mmCIF file of C-alpha atoms in Angstrom:
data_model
loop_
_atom_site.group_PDB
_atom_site.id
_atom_site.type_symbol
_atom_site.label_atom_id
_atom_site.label_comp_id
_atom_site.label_asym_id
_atom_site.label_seq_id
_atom_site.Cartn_x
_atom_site.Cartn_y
_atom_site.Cartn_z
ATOM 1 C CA UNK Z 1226 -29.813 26.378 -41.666
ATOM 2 C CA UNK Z 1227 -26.466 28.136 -42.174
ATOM 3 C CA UNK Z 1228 -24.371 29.434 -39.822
ATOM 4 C CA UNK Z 1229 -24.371 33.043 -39.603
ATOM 5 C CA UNK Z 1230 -21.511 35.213 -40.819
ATOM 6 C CA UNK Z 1231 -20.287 38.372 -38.999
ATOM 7 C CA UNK Z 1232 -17.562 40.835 -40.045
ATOM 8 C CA UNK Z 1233 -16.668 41.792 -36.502
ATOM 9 C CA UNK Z 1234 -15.713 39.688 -33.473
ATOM 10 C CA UNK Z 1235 -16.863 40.332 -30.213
ATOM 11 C CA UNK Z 1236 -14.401 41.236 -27.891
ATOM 12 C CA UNK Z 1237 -11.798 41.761 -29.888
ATOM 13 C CA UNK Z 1238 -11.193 45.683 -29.393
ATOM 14 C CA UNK Z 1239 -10.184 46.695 -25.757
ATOM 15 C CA UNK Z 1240 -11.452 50.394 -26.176
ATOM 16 C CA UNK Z 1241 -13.727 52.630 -27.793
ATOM 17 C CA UNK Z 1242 -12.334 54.483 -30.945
ATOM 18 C CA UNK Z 1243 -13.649 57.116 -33.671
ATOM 19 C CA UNK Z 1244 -13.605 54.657 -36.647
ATOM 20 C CA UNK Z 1245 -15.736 51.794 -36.716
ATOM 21 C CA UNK Z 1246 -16.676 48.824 -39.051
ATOM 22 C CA UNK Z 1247 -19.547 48.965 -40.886
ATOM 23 C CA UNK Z 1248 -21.735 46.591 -40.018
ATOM 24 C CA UNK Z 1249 -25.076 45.713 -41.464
ATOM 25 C CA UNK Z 1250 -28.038 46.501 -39.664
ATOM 26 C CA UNK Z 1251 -30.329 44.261 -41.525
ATOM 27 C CA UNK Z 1252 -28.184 41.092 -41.285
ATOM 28 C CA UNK Z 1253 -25.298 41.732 -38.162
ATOM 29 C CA UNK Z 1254 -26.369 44.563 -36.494
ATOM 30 C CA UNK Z 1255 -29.879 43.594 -35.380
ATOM 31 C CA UNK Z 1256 -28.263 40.521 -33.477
ATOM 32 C CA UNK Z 1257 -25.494 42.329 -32.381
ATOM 33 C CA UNK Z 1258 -27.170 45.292 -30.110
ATOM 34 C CA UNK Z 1259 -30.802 44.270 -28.683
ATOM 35 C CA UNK Z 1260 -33.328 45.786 -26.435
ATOM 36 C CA UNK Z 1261 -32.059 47.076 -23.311
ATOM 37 C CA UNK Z 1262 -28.147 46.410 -23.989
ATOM 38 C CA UNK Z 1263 -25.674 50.003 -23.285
ATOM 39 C CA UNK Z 1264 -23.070 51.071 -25.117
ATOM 40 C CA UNK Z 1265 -21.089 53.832 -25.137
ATOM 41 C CA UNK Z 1266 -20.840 56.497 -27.973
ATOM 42 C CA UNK Z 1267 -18.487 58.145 -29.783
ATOM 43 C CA UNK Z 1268 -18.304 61.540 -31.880
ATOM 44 C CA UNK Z 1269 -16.174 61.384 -35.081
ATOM 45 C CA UNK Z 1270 -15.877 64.782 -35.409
ATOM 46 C CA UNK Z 1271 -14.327 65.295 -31.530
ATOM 47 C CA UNK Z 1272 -13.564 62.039 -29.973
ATOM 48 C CA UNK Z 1273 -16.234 62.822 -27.114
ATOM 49 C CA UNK Z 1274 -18.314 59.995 -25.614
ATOM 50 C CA UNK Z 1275 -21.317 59.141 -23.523
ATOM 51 C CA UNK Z 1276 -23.414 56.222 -22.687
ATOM 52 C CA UNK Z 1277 -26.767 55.019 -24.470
ATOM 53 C CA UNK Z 1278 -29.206 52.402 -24.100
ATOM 54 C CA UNK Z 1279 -31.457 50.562 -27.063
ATOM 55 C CA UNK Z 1280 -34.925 50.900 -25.882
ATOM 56 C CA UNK Z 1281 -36.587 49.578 -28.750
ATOM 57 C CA UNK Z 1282 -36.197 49.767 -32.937
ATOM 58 C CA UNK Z 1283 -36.567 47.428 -35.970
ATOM 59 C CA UNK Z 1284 -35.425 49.469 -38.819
ATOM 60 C CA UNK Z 1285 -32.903 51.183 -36.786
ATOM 61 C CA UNK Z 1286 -31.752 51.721 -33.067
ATOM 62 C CA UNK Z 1287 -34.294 53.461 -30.870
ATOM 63 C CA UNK Z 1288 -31.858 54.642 -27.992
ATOM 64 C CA UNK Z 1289 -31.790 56.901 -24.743
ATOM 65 C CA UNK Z 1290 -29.325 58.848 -23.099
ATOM 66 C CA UNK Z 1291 -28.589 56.847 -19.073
ATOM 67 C CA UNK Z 1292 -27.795 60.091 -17.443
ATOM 68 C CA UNK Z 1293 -28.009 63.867 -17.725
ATOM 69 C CA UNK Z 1294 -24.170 64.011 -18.097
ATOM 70 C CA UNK Z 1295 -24.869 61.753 -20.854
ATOM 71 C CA UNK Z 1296 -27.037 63.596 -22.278
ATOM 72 C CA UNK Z 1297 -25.504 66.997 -21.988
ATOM 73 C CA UNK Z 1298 -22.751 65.267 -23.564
ATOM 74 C CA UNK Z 1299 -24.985 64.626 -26.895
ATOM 75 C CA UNK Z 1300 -26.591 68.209 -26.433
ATOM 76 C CA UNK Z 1301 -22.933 69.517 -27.053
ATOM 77 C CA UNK Z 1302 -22.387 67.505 -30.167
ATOM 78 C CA UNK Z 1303 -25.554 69.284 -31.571
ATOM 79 C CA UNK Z 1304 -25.778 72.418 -30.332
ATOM 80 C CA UNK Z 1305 -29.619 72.074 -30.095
ATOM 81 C CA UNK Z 1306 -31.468 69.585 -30.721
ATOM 82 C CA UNK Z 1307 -31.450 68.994 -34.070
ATOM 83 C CA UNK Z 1308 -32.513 66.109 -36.972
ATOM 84 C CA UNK Z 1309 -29.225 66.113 -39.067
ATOM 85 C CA UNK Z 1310 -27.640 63.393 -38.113
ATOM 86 C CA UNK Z 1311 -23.643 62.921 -37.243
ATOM 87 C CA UNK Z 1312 -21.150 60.232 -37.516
ATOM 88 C CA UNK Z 1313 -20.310 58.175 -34.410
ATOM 89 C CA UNK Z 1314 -19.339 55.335 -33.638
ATOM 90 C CA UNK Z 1315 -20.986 52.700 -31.488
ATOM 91 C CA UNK Z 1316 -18.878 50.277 -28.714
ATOM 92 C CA UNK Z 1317 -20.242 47.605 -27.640
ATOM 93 C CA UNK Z 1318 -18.945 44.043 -26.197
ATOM 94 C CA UNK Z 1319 -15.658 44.800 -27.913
ATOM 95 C CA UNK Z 1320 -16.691 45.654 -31.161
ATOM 96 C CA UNK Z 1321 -16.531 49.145 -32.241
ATOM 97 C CA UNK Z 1322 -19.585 49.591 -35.465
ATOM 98 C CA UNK Z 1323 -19.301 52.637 -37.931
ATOM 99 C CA UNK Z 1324 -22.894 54.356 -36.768
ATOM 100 C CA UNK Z 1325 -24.847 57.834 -37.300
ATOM 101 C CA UNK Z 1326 -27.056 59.350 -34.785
ATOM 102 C CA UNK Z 1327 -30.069 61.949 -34.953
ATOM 103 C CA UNK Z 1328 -29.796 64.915 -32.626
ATOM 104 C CA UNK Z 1329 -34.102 65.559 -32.062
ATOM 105 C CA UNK Z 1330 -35.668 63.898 -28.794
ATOM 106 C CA UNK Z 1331 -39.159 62.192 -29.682
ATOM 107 C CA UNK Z 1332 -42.060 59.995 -28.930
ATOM 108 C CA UNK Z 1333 -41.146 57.307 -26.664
ATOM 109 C CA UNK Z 1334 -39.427 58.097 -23.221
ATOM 110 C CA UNK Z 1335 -38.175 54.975 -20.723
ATOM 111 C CA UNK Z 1336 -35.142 56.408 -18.952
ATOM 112 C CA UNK Z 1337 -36.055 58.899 -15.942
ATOM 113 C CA UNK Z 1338 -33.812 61.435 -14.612
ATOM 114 C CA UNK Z 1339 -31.148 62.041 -17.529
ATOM 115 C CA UNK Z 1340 -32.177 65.291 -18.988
ATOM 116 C CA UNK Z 1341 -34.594 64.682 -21.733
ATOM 117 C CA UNK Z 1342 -38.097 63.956 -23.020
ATOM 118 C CA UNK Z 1343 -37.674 61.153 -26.100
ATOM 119 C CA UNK Z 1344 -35.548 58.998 -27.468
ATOM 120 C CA UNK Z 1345 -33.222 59.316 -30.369
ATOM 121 C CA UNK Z 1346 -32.568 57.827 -33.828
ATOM 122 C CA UNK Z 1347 -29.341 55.260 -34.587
ATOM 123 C CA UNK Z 1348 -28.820 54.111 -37.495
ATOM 124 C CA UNK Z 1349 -26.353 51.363 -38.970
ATOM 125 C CA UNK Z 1350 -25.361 50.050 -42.396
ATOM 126 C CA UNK Z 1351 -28.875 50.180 -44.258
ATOM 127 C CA UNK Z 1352 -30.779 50.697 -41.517
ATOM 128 C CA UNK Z 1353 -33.886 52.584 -42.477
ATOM 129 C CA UNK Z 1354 -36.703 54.705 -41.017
ATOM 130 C CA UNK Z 1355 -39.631 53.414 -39.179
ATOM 131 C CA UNK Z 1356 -42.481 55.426 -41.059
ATOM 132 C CA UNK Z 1357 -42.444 54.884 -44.756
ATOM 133 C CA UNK Z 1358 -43.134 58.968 -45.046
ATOM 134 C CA UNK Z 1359 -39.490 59.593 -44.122
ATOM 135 C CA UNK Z 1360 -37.581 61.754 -46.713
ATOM 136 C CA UNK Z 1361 -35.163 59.253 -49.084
ATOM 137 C CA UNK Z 1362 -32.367 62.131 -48.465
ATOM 138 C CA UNK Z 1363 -32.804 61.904 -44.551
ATOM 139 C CA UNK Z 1364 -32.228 58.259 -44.703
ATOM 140 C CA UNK Z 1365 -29.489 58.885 -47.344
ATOM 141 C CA UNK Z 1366 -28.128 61.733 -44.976
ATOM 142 C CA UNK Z 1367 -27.558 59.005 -42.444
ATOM 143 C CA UNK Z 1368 -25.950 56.399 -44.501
ATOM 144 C CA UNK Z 1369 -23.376 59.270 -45.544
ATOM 145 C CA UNK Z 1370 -23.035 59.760 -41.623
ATOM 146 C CA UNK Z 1371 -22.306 55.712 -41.335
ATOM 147 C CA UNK Z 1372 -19.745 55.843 -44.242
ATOM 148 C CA UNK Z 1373 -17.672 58.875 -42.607
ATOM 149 C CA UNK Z 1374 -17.450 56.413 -39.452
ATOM 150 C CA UNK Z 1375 -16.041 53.649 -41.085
ATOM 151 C CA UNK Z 1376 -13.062 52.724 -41.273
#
């Protein structure tokens, strides 16, 4: 058994920014942000932020909105509700990680009262999708999204 070796350190940044490191979902990530932690997220593109929760996810993050501020917050990055996915970047415990989020509520809904039915896609460094019928360019479309959040 070896030790295992991460590229960020928790606590280490005092406040959320719009660049992030990017972290590997597969072997950081997944230990990093678990079931039911929050986290606040921010837009590349415009600095805004609002506060999510990981529900569930093995491939990627399976996260919900906590409030309808929140999520009118994420309906403004997107217009509507939307599959292409934008840069953000994902706070957490003093770690800011380079991130890209899907804009389309679906299937599985566990937070009442914040303004939407579903739950949306987060994906890290090569995180992937859960159904193997998932477009390679989607998944690629993400990764791009996780690269513009890095720093």
């Amino acid at each position: 058994y070896a030790p295992r070796q991460y590229t960020v350190t928790p606590g280490k940044e005092t406040a959320p920014t719009r660049k992030g490191v990017p972290v590997d979902w597969v072997f950081e990530g997944q230990y990093l942000i678990k079931r039911n932690y929050t986290f606040t997220i921010v837009d590349v593109d415009t600095g805004k932020r609002f506060r999510g929760k990981m529900i569930a996810g093995y491939n990627h993050i399976d996260m919900e909105t906590l409030t309808s501020t929140d999520t009118a917050t994420m309906k403004s990055l997107f217009g509507t509700w939307k599959w292409a996915p934008r840069a953000v970047v994902i706070y957490i415990n003093g770690m800011n990680l380079a991130a890209s989020l899907s804009g389309m509520p679906h299937s599985v809904d566990t937070v009442s009262g914040n303004g939407v039915t579903g739950h949306f896609d987060l994906y890290m460094k090569n995180s992937t999708s859960h159904s193997s019928t998932t477009s390679t360019a989607y998944i690629q479309q993400h990764q791009d999204m996780v690269k513009k959040a890095s720093r």
